[in-house]
Structures are given as structure tokens and as C-alpha cells.
Amino acid sequence: MKPASFTYHRPGCLDDALGLMATLGVTAKPLAGGQSLGPMMNMRLARPEHVVDLNDLLELDFVRVTDAVVEIGALTRHHRVATDPEIARALPLLAKAAQSIGHYAIRQRGTLGGSLVHADPAAQYALVAITLDAEVVIRSARTTRVVPAVDFVQSIMTVDLAPDELVTAVRFRRLAPAEGWGFEMFSRRHGDFALVSVALTLRRDGHGAISNLRLGVGGVGPVPERLAVVERDACRLAADVGTIAVLARQAADNVTPEDDPQVPANYRRELVEAVTARALTAAVLKTESPS
Amino acid sequence: MTAAPFTQIGRALPRKEDARFLTGAGRYLDDIAPKGTLTASFVRAPHAHARILAINAEAARALPGVVGVFTGKDLALWTTNLRLAPPIEGLHPVEMTTLPIDKVRFHGDPVAVVVARDRYLAEDAAELVDVTYEVLPAITSAAAALAEGAALVDDALPDNLVSHQSFSAGNPLARQTEAARVVETQFDLHRHTHAPMETRGCLADWDRGREHLIMHIGTQAPHPMRSALASRLGLSENQVTVISPDIGGAFGQKIALYREELTVAALARHLARPVHWREDRLENLTAASHARETRCVTRAAVRADGRILGLELKLTEDFGAYCFYPANYMARVIAMILTGPYKIADYAFDVKVVLTNKCGNGPMRAPMAITSWVMEGTIDAVAHALRLDPLDVRRVNALGPADLPYRMATGELLEDITPLETLEAVVAAVGVPEFRARQKAALAEGRLLGLGFCSVVESTTYGSGFYKAAGIPGSGHEAAWVRIEPSGAVNASVGLMGSGQGYESPLAQAVAEGLGVMAEDVNVHMGNTDVAPYGMGSRGGRGATAGGGTLFLCAQKARDKVLAIAAGMLQINDTEGLRLFEGRVELMRGGAWEPTGLTLADVAKCAYLDPTNLPEGVDPGLDASLTYDPPPMTYSNATHACEIEIDRATGALRFDRYLVAEDCGTVLNPIVVQGQQQGAVAMGLSGALYEEVIYDATGQNLTATLADYTIASAVEMPNIELIAMHTPNRRTPAGIKGMAEGGIMGAIGVIAGAVNDALVPLGVSAQAMPFTPPRLRALIRSAGSGAPDIPRKERP
Amino acid sequence: MTEPVSISLTVNGATHDLVVAPRKTLADVLREDLGLTGTHVGCEHGVCGACTILIDGAPARACLTYAVQMEGHELTTIEAVAKSGELTPLQRALTQVHGLQCGFCTPGIVLTFEVWLRDNPDPDEAGVREALSGNICRCTGYQNIVKAVLAAAAEMRRGAGA
């Protein structure tokens, strides 16, 4: 299990990297943490002619928190996202999601941008990004563009990225102090990709009822999806056990998972209900004792 | 019972291996790299069953750095076929070439081998080997294999039923007519694979001048490996040396001589260059060896009080495509020992082993793994059918002290086992009434708690008598030597080879006890066939009894000579009243041991360097050797208990408690034994809950990576509480029984018991492993709604 | 270039000048070119954790890293963990409570927890199990590894407090 031959490039800064991507085009594959690309190359499922190593682009390893936005560089490792105190304050939902990625050693190398571009249907960042309407910052030697996460992630392992482009950052809206959130997943083993994952945020109105629910589900389709119907119907419902059960059931009714002999569609739908209920419970609890 | 007053046996001595393993100084196969070594990489079949029409390797051979590409036809010139034809009734003889020539029989079957300067180049070349196949129908289940007109997996056989044996003692059918109930239960254990952390591999080095093959290979059985290599290469056994370095786990996967290893040895000889092969993980999971895929159906004829009057077993094993072992080997042991801790005189079995287009089976740690699940699951089903307490049904059937020794219906002799005692020990430790109260309260909240029990009678040491009686070829004896060098240093050797168990300390303890020295001062050498005596290697639970026992007896033989020389040096008439203790010769005087001033080193010096001073009739040197054939079988026993909770919504299973009371007789080293007990339980649980080799309907293996063949991690595994019991075996040296496989038998059985206990309120039961969340959820969903919608085993 | 390139690697404090193919994994270069065979290769797809080493003090899979990437980084392998032959508290605890059997996964576990314990000096069992979940052990059932890590943490806290 050894990779096929490739030519190695190690640009020292973003501009050089973009220059290489422009020159090499489809023959090149950018390499960040290598935790997904590495296995694919070792198994020769990926065999790029050129590998452009992004690990020296330290300008892409950053966390910037403003009043409204948490912007995170594409080369920021999962471990930093999981443990950064600023992220823990401004976007604890993302921190919790990052903590659940793979394993300790994997999180030391894997990157935000790498995971997002790899676009595994069950991956954490894409789910959180889509749930929070995050924006993906993309650069090439030609231009810079900003794409909503929901448009960026197109299908299984397919994203809106031209051969000469690199993701440089992701911009998340920071959570309001009164905003509750939940991130829950169900996987076969700890650290495995989720069979179902749920990310959500909600607020409570003056009467304690639910308002502004954002609900994203991962693992059930080619890309993580927002359940708009549930989000809409949740408005003004009392934040109690009964509502949680109703919304969780509604979430399950609004997904169409693929049937897999190991994980039948009806089972995955049941997981959506169970995992959504847990995430809703966690979020409601947070709005009751904000801390 | 109290153990004999040993001073070295039973010490909790840390392992001698640890220091080197902890510092990266272990020496495993890949750490040995002679200059100029070439690397082999195999081209493997992408189809489950296909005729090989042509192999074109021109492009591969043309690649710089490639030394050659070889196929089954080449290997047939340099090696003989493997023919397995033991005279066993109902077992078809089978024969295979070293590499397939006419057809491939499973996804991953090796069809050609590339030899190149390094592995990267070898894989580049392997991609370029162009094989033309004609795809044949794939047999992917035992049922399909036995169907009328099924395609033949092995064209030389009349059908796919490679082995079929029946047995009956007493009259089980008559018992059914007398019984209050006949309870039928089915058990489906799925396909596992061993997945040692270090995959298979070897380094073959042909010494052209001496015409001698040095085979570096991690093997559990160095001498049988040498015999097989010599025979199939047309060499004499004095032209082959097998050297086993440290092994990163084996679990039964590193016993037989496999086709890849023989190919590499033949290539080293043909090319007169050292050739190395390291199986990668994809190959290991798809093409090394598989295990366990077995269906059992029992019919128990029972009295109203749960007493089992008669028992029938029907067993079908899906053996895969090739027989590296006689096909009856694993299944037969299950049938022989099934009744285990229970008194069942009327017993019959019918055992079928079939070939399919999957990787061939081999013995995996506890080849009889399913046994305890089948017996205890039958007991639980009886209890459920009769509305009896499962513990009471166990008690009414269990062998008690008064029943021993007990001759099982199959002829096996049980003695010095304590199944009732281990059962009562875990029952007391669990606190069953308290658990039932917790279970009831939880159920009122809709939560599913379960408690299971599983008693295990583990066949550990297979003596030659067992093999002969069971119609399995092989011997169970073992050989050792113990040598005190002129300086007094103690060397010893035995024909075992450890693969991680940690033999070095406990076997040194056996030698030290027999000889009368400190275990720290003994070095046990294993794995090199030029050094070790011809032994049968490591398999089953024979290490302690066969290996430790033989060393213990051999060390006693050496001690006798030491004391004879010492008596002469001390000018006393005989050795009565003399002992060697911690390397010093002591004399009994007035009821107490007193020093004589003589040490083992003094005696050794005399034996080697001053032989004219030896007592009359004593030969120079201090070198003992000995062989020992253990009883036909030794047994250890245990009872496992575990408490679980199943999440109704997701089918996820959580451990609340796991405990084992185990009686494995005299223990050489309790640290090592506890490690084996914990490790075996974990391997059993991981297999029962997480692992499964999956083939689709066309025979494609879907679990070729460790992301797909999912071994439990630290998060999934429980802590295991151990209750140690030590009833010595009266027939073995030092009362040793052996252990290390029973933990798997117990784990598989107890998890099934706990799951089904949790499911009782729903009126459903789980009969097919692995117990994955989707499967358990399907059972929960099906409760009260007709047939369960169990996920299919195969992807379309 | 796909052709071998000259690189300089700093491993366990020593610098080595090497010529390696870009595709050659760090695990293979450590083992074959530098003779540091304590780094074990168990799966080559990042799951088993046996090849875990430290890159600039952080645990990483040597099978998912190419040696060419490592110029300018500090690498640490199992061979450098016991300073001048003296086992660390973690290594000592592993042998005292029998936290290893075949030893193949052990170097990866030692390196992972030498770092993890620095960041988590007072861990609980669940935390240790979570961190250990990235290393597959086929022999021990993990119980004694967990016990050893907890014991080492306690020992290190005592050492730090003294």
C-alpha cells in the first residue's frame, strides 16, 4: 500500500501556492493535513501528478473573532479549533464539533480547509458551516470570492472549487449570548464518521418559546442539509419535552436517507429522531441557564 | 484448594520483554534488513471466482528496478503442492498449488508475484500485470454452497461439502419423546479475521554456498513451519532454519505455511537473493485468513425443571475457498466439548463444513469460540421456554464436585474443574436480586437493562491423545532443554514461540522453580529452530502446560544432576536433604535449610572444567533435555457475567459491569494471566459487537480497511473485574492448566445472554451476531409487530 | 520532482542529510533510511496509530506524512523517549501494570500520551479512553493501558509537586 509517484511542491506563501495551482491546474492536488488525502494516496485511489504542500502557509493558520464573526484560516488544525479559548467563547458549537473529529493525533494534523474541501457527507465542519450559514473564502491567482457554505458543498466529495483555487478561510457568524446550541452525533465507534450528526441553534422569545431554530443534519444524504420545514414549524412552540419529541419526529420525517444493507434507511431515520432530540435538549438547557 | 508452596511459579514478575518494547528496541520482522534484500508484492484477484485465461507481465517486467514477475506455473517448478489428506472419515482430501494456475477462488487470491528493488516499485509493477479472467459464479454463503447444482469452489471435489461428520451417544431422539419440551435454538456467528497489529511477512535468505535456507518469519510454530518449508521446497530438514523474531500479534494467523510465504522462500532460492515480503493491511484483512462463520442449531429435550435429558447439535461452518488446515479441525472441537459444564449423557452432533468463494479459514484465538454461546444460549432458551430462572436451569444441569471426574458423552474426561463454584462466585459478586430490582425500575422508565451469565469449559492443552481420538493429525507433546553454562548462567529453550503473550518471564519462572534459581537469572530462547528443540509451537492454550510444564520437568532433571554433583563436592552420600534454592546449595539440618557455601556456579564450574572431580557415574557438563506429552486434554473453567443497557432509540449497547471468575489452576505469572484474560474478553466483545468481514453477493470483500473492519477502541471496551480461582490439575506438572482462549468463549456467550435478557420484556431475541445497533434496533422495532426487519448481511 | 530529492531531517535532535523519493512516507524513511525501527507500520491508512511519532512535539501519523514535508521540523521517535536509558513515568507504569503485550502498538501509544499527559496532567478514565481511541491494541483490551496512563499521571503530579 504505497502511493504512486508524484512531484512535490512546497510553496512558502499563499501567493506562491496560488501561482503553482494556476500553473499546474488539474494535475495538482493541494495537501494540507493529509489525514484524508494520505490514505487515498497510499491506496492509490488518489494519484495526483503534483502535490502542492500547503503546510508552510502559516498565514492561513489563524482564528479571528470580532463582534459578529469568527473567521478561521483554512490551515487551522482541528486541535486548535477544538481547544482555542476564543472559539470556545464565541462559537462553542464549532469547538464541540471539532472535538469529535477522529482522534487526538488526527486532530493535530487535520485542517479546517482540508476537511471542508474533502466533503465527506458525514464530516463535522460542513454540517456546522451549513447550519450556521457560514461563508467560505476562496482565492486564486485570478480572484477572491466568497461562497455560502451551502453552495460550496455540492455533493459527495464534490465542492465548488476550480482547479486553480484554494480555500483560505471560513467565516462563521458568532453565537449570541442568549443563543442555545446543540451538536450531537451517533457513530459506530468513537472517532468514526457519524451515521447521523445534528447541529442546531435556537433562541427563546419573551415567553420562553422557541424562535430562530437552525437545524442541520449530516450523514443522511450526499451533503449535510438544513431542515427548513422543521425550522419554520418550531417557531413559537413551547421549549418543552413534548415539543422536542415532535420536532425530532418531524426531522426524521423530513430526511430521505439512502438504504444501505448495513445501515438501512429506516434505521438512519430513527437515528435522526434520537440525535435531534438530544441536540434540542442540550440547546434548550443552555437557554435556560446561560453561562 | 491451596496451591503448592512455589517460590518462583506464581510471582507477579514484570515481563522481560517490556523494556525493549517500550523503547522501540523490539526486533520484529521488518527490522531485519540484510543488504541487497529484494521485495515481493503480490498481484491479487479482483474477482471471487474466475478462470485465469492469460497473464501478461511484459510491461511490469520492463519497469526499472523490477527483477521479475512470477506466476503459479513458475512456482509449480520450484515447489510441491499442498496435499491435505488425513485419514478422517467424511473429510475429502484436498490439494492446492502454491499459486493458483487455472482459477482464482476468492477476492484477493494471489495470481502473480512481482520482485523488485523496493516495495514502491513492486507495487508500480504489480499494477501493470495484466490478467485476463473469465468470471465464474461466486458462492458466497453456506446455503448457496450446498444448493443443488452449485458451482464447485474446488473443481477436484464432487461437491462443496468438504467435510461431514456425525456422532451420537445414548439416544437423544428417545429423550425428545420423553421430554416435557423440546427447545430449538439457532446461533449465527459471523465471519471474523484475526487482524494482528503486525501483519504477516517473511524474509527468506538462501545461502547458495551452504545450500541452506534461513527463513525469518513471525510464526507461532517454528518447527512445523520448518518441516513444511523443507518438504514443499524439496529440501532436507537440515537445510532449513526458521528464525522467528518478536511477533506483533498472531492469534492463530501465524501457524500454517501460507502460499505467499512459500513463494517468497522459493524466490529467494531461485534468485539467490534475500527476498522480503510484508503483507499490507488490505491484504491482511482480505487474504490472510478468516474465521468463525458458523451456524449452530441445538435441540434440547428438557424436563419441566429444566434438566436437559438430551441434546442435538447441527453445525455448519463456512470455511472459505482453501483448506490450510483439515476442514474438520475447528468445527470438530466445538462439537466435542459443547456440553462443557453440564451433565448431558445423550448427545448427538452433525457437523458440516463447506467451501465458499471467500478467504480460507484458519484457527483464530478460540477456534471453538462459539461453543459457550451455543450451550449457554440453549440453557437460557430452555429457561425462557419453561419460565424458569436461568440460574436455576444452570444449577440443575451443572457438574458439581461429586460428579467429577466426568466422562463427557464424546469421551472427553473432565476433572479438577469447578463450574458450579465459578458460577456461584459471580452470582454472589453481581448481586442478582439487586440487579433485578434495578432492571425492573429501569423498565418502568422504558429502559432496557440486561444481565447475562456464561459458564465456560475451555479446552486448553491438546495432548497427542486428543488429536488421535478426534481424528485430527498432529501431536501435542512438547520439548525443552535446560543448560547451566560454566559460569552458572542458566539458558533454556522450548519449542513454543510467543506472539505477544509474554512468555519470557513465566517460562523463566517454570525453569527457575524446577531448578532452584531466581527467574531473573534464567534466559529462555525461543523461535530459532537451530537452537530450540523440535516442539509443536504455540496454539490453543498450551503454552503454560505444554511449554511451562516441559520446562519445569526438564529443569527438575537438571536440578537432580546439580544436586548429585553438589553431594559429591560436599562429600555426602546422596542428595536427600539437599536443595538448590535461589542458586545456592542448601542442606537440611534439624528441620531448617542451611547454606553449604556451594553455589550453582561452583557446581557448574566443576561439571564443565573439573570433570575428574565429578562423582562416579556423572557425565561432564550440565545439560538436560526432555520431552513431555500432556494428558489428552486439560480444561480450565470460568463464569462470565455482564450487565448492559440497550438504548431503545438507537440500539446502542453500553456496558455497566463485566466480571469473570476463572479457575485456571496453578498460574505461572498472575500478571501475564490477567493480561490474557482481559485481552481475550476484549477480543470476544469486539468481535461480537463491532467486527465483521462482509462480502457482497458477488463475493467482493467490503471490509478491506481498518475503517471498515472495525475493531473496538478503548472507548467501547469495559473494565473487566477478575475473580481468580486456582484448582490445580492433578495430572500436569505443577498443576498447570493453561488459559487465554476461554475469555473469548465467555465474552461471546455472555453478551448474547445479557442482550437477550434485556430484550425479554419485548418478546424478541437476538440470534445473529454481530449485535450492531442497527440489528438491535431492528429487533426492538419488531417487538409486537411481527417478523423482525433485520439488516441483510450483504450489500447488493 | 518524482525523482529523489535531497532533504535534511532533524530527528531526535540529530540532523540527517538524505536523498528520498517524494512519495516515500515518513514512516518508511525513519525505518529504512535512518534505522529507527521503533516506529511501526500497522495499517498505512491512519487508523491504527502504531506509527504515531511527534512532529514539532505534536503526535502525528508517520504513514500519512511524506518525509519531504518534514524539512525544518523537529521529529521525535520512540527511541528518544527514555532519556539516557531511563524509562519515563509512563513507560515505567506500562510495564508495572502490564499495559503492553506484543508491543507493536506500544511506541505509538507512548508518544501520544507523553504529549497528552503534559496537556492533561490530572485526567479521568473517560478522558484517557477518548485519547487512546486513536490507537488500536489487539492484545490488551486497553484496560491496563488506561490504568498505566492514570498511574503515570499521578506519578508525574507527585514528581511535579515535590
Short mmCIF file of C-alpha atoms in Angstrom, two decimals, chain C:
data_model
loop_
_atom_site.label_atom_id
_atom_site.label_comp_id
_atom_site.label_asym_id
_atom_site.label_seq_id
_atom_site.Cartn_x
_atom_site.Cartn_y
_atom_site.Cartn_z
CA MET C 1 10.21 16.11 -8.93
CA THR C 2 9.20 12.47 -8.82
CA GLU C 3 12.94 11.84 -8.81
CA PRO C 4 14.59 11.52 -5.41
CA VAL C 5 15.31 14.84 -3.72
CA SER C 6 17.87 15.86 -1.13
CA ILE C 7 16.44 16.72 2.23
CA SER C 8 17.68 17.33 5.70
CA LEU C 9 15.72 15.77 8.57
CA THR C 10 16.02 16.58 12.24
CA VAL C 11 15.16 13.51 14.23
CA ASN C 12 15.63 13.16 17.98
CA GLY C 13 17.88 16.21 17.94
CA ALA C 14 20.23 14.96 15.22
CA THR C 15 20.27 16.18 11.63
CA HIS C 16 20.45 13.74 8.74
CA ASP C 17 21.03 14.52 5.07
CA LEU C 18 19.09 12.13 2.88
CA VAL C 19 18.02 11.55 -0.68
CA VAL C 20 14.44 10.30 -0.83
CA ALA C 21 11.63 9.93 -3.34
CA PRO C 22 8.88 12.46 -2.64
CA ARG C 23 6.32 9.69 -2.32
CA LYS C 24 8.24 7.87 0.39
CA THR C 25 6.34 8.06 3.64
CA LEU C 26 7.97 9.40 6.76
CA ALA C 27 7.41 6.04 8.44
CA ASP C 28 9.39 4.25 5.73
CA VAL C 29 12.19 6.82 5.73
CA LEU C 30 12.54 6.69 9.52
CA ARG C 31 12.68 2.92 9.43
CA GLU C 32 14.62 2.20 6.26
CA ASP C 33 16.85 5.22 5.77
CA LEU C 34 17.53 6.11 9.41
CA GLY C 35 17.22 2.66 11.01
CA LEU C 36 14.72 3.94 13.58
CA THR C 37 12.67 0.78 13.57
CA GLY C 38 10.72 1.56 16.73
CA THR C 39 8.15 3.34 14.56
CA HIS C 40 5.86 0.52 13.49
CA VAL C 41 3.71 0.36 10.39
CA GLY C 42 0.36 -1.23 11.12
CA CYS C 43 -2.15 -0.08 8.52
CA GLU C 44 -0.79 2.69 6.28
CA HIS C 45 -4.15 4.42 6.30
CA GLY C 46 -4.03 6.33 9.54
CA VAL C 47 -6.40 4.19 11.58
CA CYS C 48 -4.29 2.00 13.83
CA GLY C 49 -1.93 4.59 15.32
CA ALA C 50 1.11 2.28 15.55
CA CYS C 51 3.27 4.70 13.52
CA THR C 52 2.46 7.74 15.66
CA ILE C 53 5.51 9.98 16.16
CA LEU C 54 5.89 13.62 17.21
CA ILE C 55 6.14 16.42 14.67
CA ASP C 56 7.21 19.58 16.45
CA GLY C 57 6.02 18.00 19.67
CA ALA C 58 2.55 17.02 18.43
CA PRO C 59 1.55 13.41 17.75
CA ALA C 60 1.03 12.56 14.09
CA ARG C 61 0.77 9.53 11.84
CA ALA C 62 4.09 8.89 10.13
CA CYS C 63 2.28 6.82 7.48
CA LEU C 64 0.22 9.85 6.35
CA THR C 65 3.20 12.16 6.10
CA TYR C 66 5.85 12.27 3.40
CA ALA C 67 9.41 12.67 4.53
CA VAL C 68 9.95 15.54 2.08
CA GLN C 69 7.43 17.57 4.05
CA MET C 70 9.46 17.36 7.22
CA GLU C 71 12.44 19.54 6.39
CA GLY C 72 12.60 22.26 9.01
CA HIS C 73 10.53 20.33 11.54
CA GLU C 74 11.61 18.60 14.73
CA LEU C 75 10.76 14.91 14.76
CA THR C 76 10.74 12.69 17.82
CA THR C 77 10.51 8.90 17.76
CA ILE C 78 10.17 6.27 20.45
CA GLU C 79 13.94 5.79 20.52
CA ALA C 80 14.34 9.22 22.15
CA VAL C 81 11.66 8.99 24.82
CA ALA C 82 13.71 7.29 27.54
CA LYS C 83 16.48 9.79 28.18
CA SER C 84 19.88 8.13 28.69
CA GLY C 85 18.20 4.78 29.09
CA GLU C 86 15.92 5.78 31.94
CA LEU C 87 12.27 4.99 31.37
CA THR C 88 9.75 7.81 31.78
CA PRO C 89 6.98 7.54 34.39
CA LEU C 90 4.61 6.47 31.60
CA GLN C 91 6.94 3.77 30.32
CA ARG C 92 7.52 2.55 33.88
CA ALA C 93 3.80 2.44 34.59
CA LEU C 94 3.15 0.49 31.40
CA THR C 95 5.46 -2.30 32.48
CA GLN C 96 4.39 -2.20 36.13
CA VAL C 97 0.70 -2.71 35.37
CA HIS C 98 1.21 -4.86 32.24
CA GLY C 99 -0.05 -2.28 29.77
CA LEU C 100 1.53 -3.95 26.76
CA GLN C 101 1.67 -7.39 25.25
CA CYS C 102 3.02 -7.83 21.73
CA GLY C 103 4.47 -4.33 21.86
CA PHE C 104 3.65 -3.44 18.27
CA CYS C 105 1.21 -0.66 19.13
CA THR C 106 3.19 0.46 22.20
CA PRO C 107 5.52 3.10 20.68
CA GLY C 108 2.55 4.96 19.18
CA ILE C 109 0.74 4.89 22.49
CA VAL C 110 3.78 6.07 24.45
CA LEU C 111 4.37 9.02 22.14
CA THR C 112 0.69 10.00 22.10
CA PHE C 113 0.45 10.07 25.87
CA GLU C 114 3.83 11.66 26.59
CA VAL C 115 2.28 14.72 24.94
CA TRP C 116 -1.30 14.27 26.07
CA LEU C 117 -0.32 13.99 29.72
CA ARG C 118 1.53 17.28 29.51
CA ASP C 119 -1.73 18.98 28.47
CA ASN C 120 -3.91 16.84 30.73
CA PRO C 121 -1.99 16.36 33.95
CA ASP C 122 -4.99 15.29 36.03
CA PRO C 123 -7.06 13.12 33.69
CA ASP C 124 -10.06 10.94 34.40
CA GLU C 125 -10.59 7.49 32.92
CA ALA C 126 -13.03 8.67 30.25
CA GLY C 127 -10.53 11.26 29.05
CA VAL C 128 -7.76 8.69 28.81
CA ARG C 129 -10.01 6.31 26.92
CA GLU C 130 -11.00 9.07 24.47
CA ALA C 131 -7.38 9.93 23.80
CA LEU C 132 -6.45 6.24 23.50
CA SER C 133 -9.20 5.59 20.97
CA GLY C 134 -6.83 6.58 18.15
CA ASN C 135 -4.54 3.65 18.89
CA ILE C 136 -5.76 0.13 18.25
CA CYS C 137 -4.40 -2.56 20.52
CA ARG C 138 -5.37 -6.12 19.63
CA CYS C 139 -3.86 -7.74 22.74
CA THR C 140 -4.67 -5.99 25.99
CA GLY C 141 -8.31 -4.90 25.82
CA TYR C 142 -6.93 -1.46 26.79
CA GLN C 143 -7.76 -1.82 30.49
CA ASN C 144 -4.18 -1.91 31.71
CA ILE C 145 -3.06 0.80 29.29
CA VAL C 146 -5.69 3.10 30.78
CA LYS C 147 -4.59 2.10 34.25
CA ALA C 148 -0.96 2.81 33.37
CA VAL C 149 -1.71 6.27 31.97
CA LEU C 150 -3.66 7.19 35.10
CA ALA C 151 -0.86 5.84 37.28
CA ALA C 152 1.76 7.75 35.31
CA ALA C 153 -0.27 10.95 35.62
CA ALA C 154 -0.43 10.51 39.36
CA GLU C 155 3.28 9.80 39.50
CA MET C 156 4.09 12.87 37.40
CA ARG C 157 1.90 15.06 39.60
CA ARG C 158 3.75 13.79 42.65
CA GLY C 159 7.04 14.47 40.86
CA ALA C 160 5.95 17.98 39.90
CA GLY C 161 4.73 18.70 43.41
CA ALA C 162 7.96 17.54 45.02
#
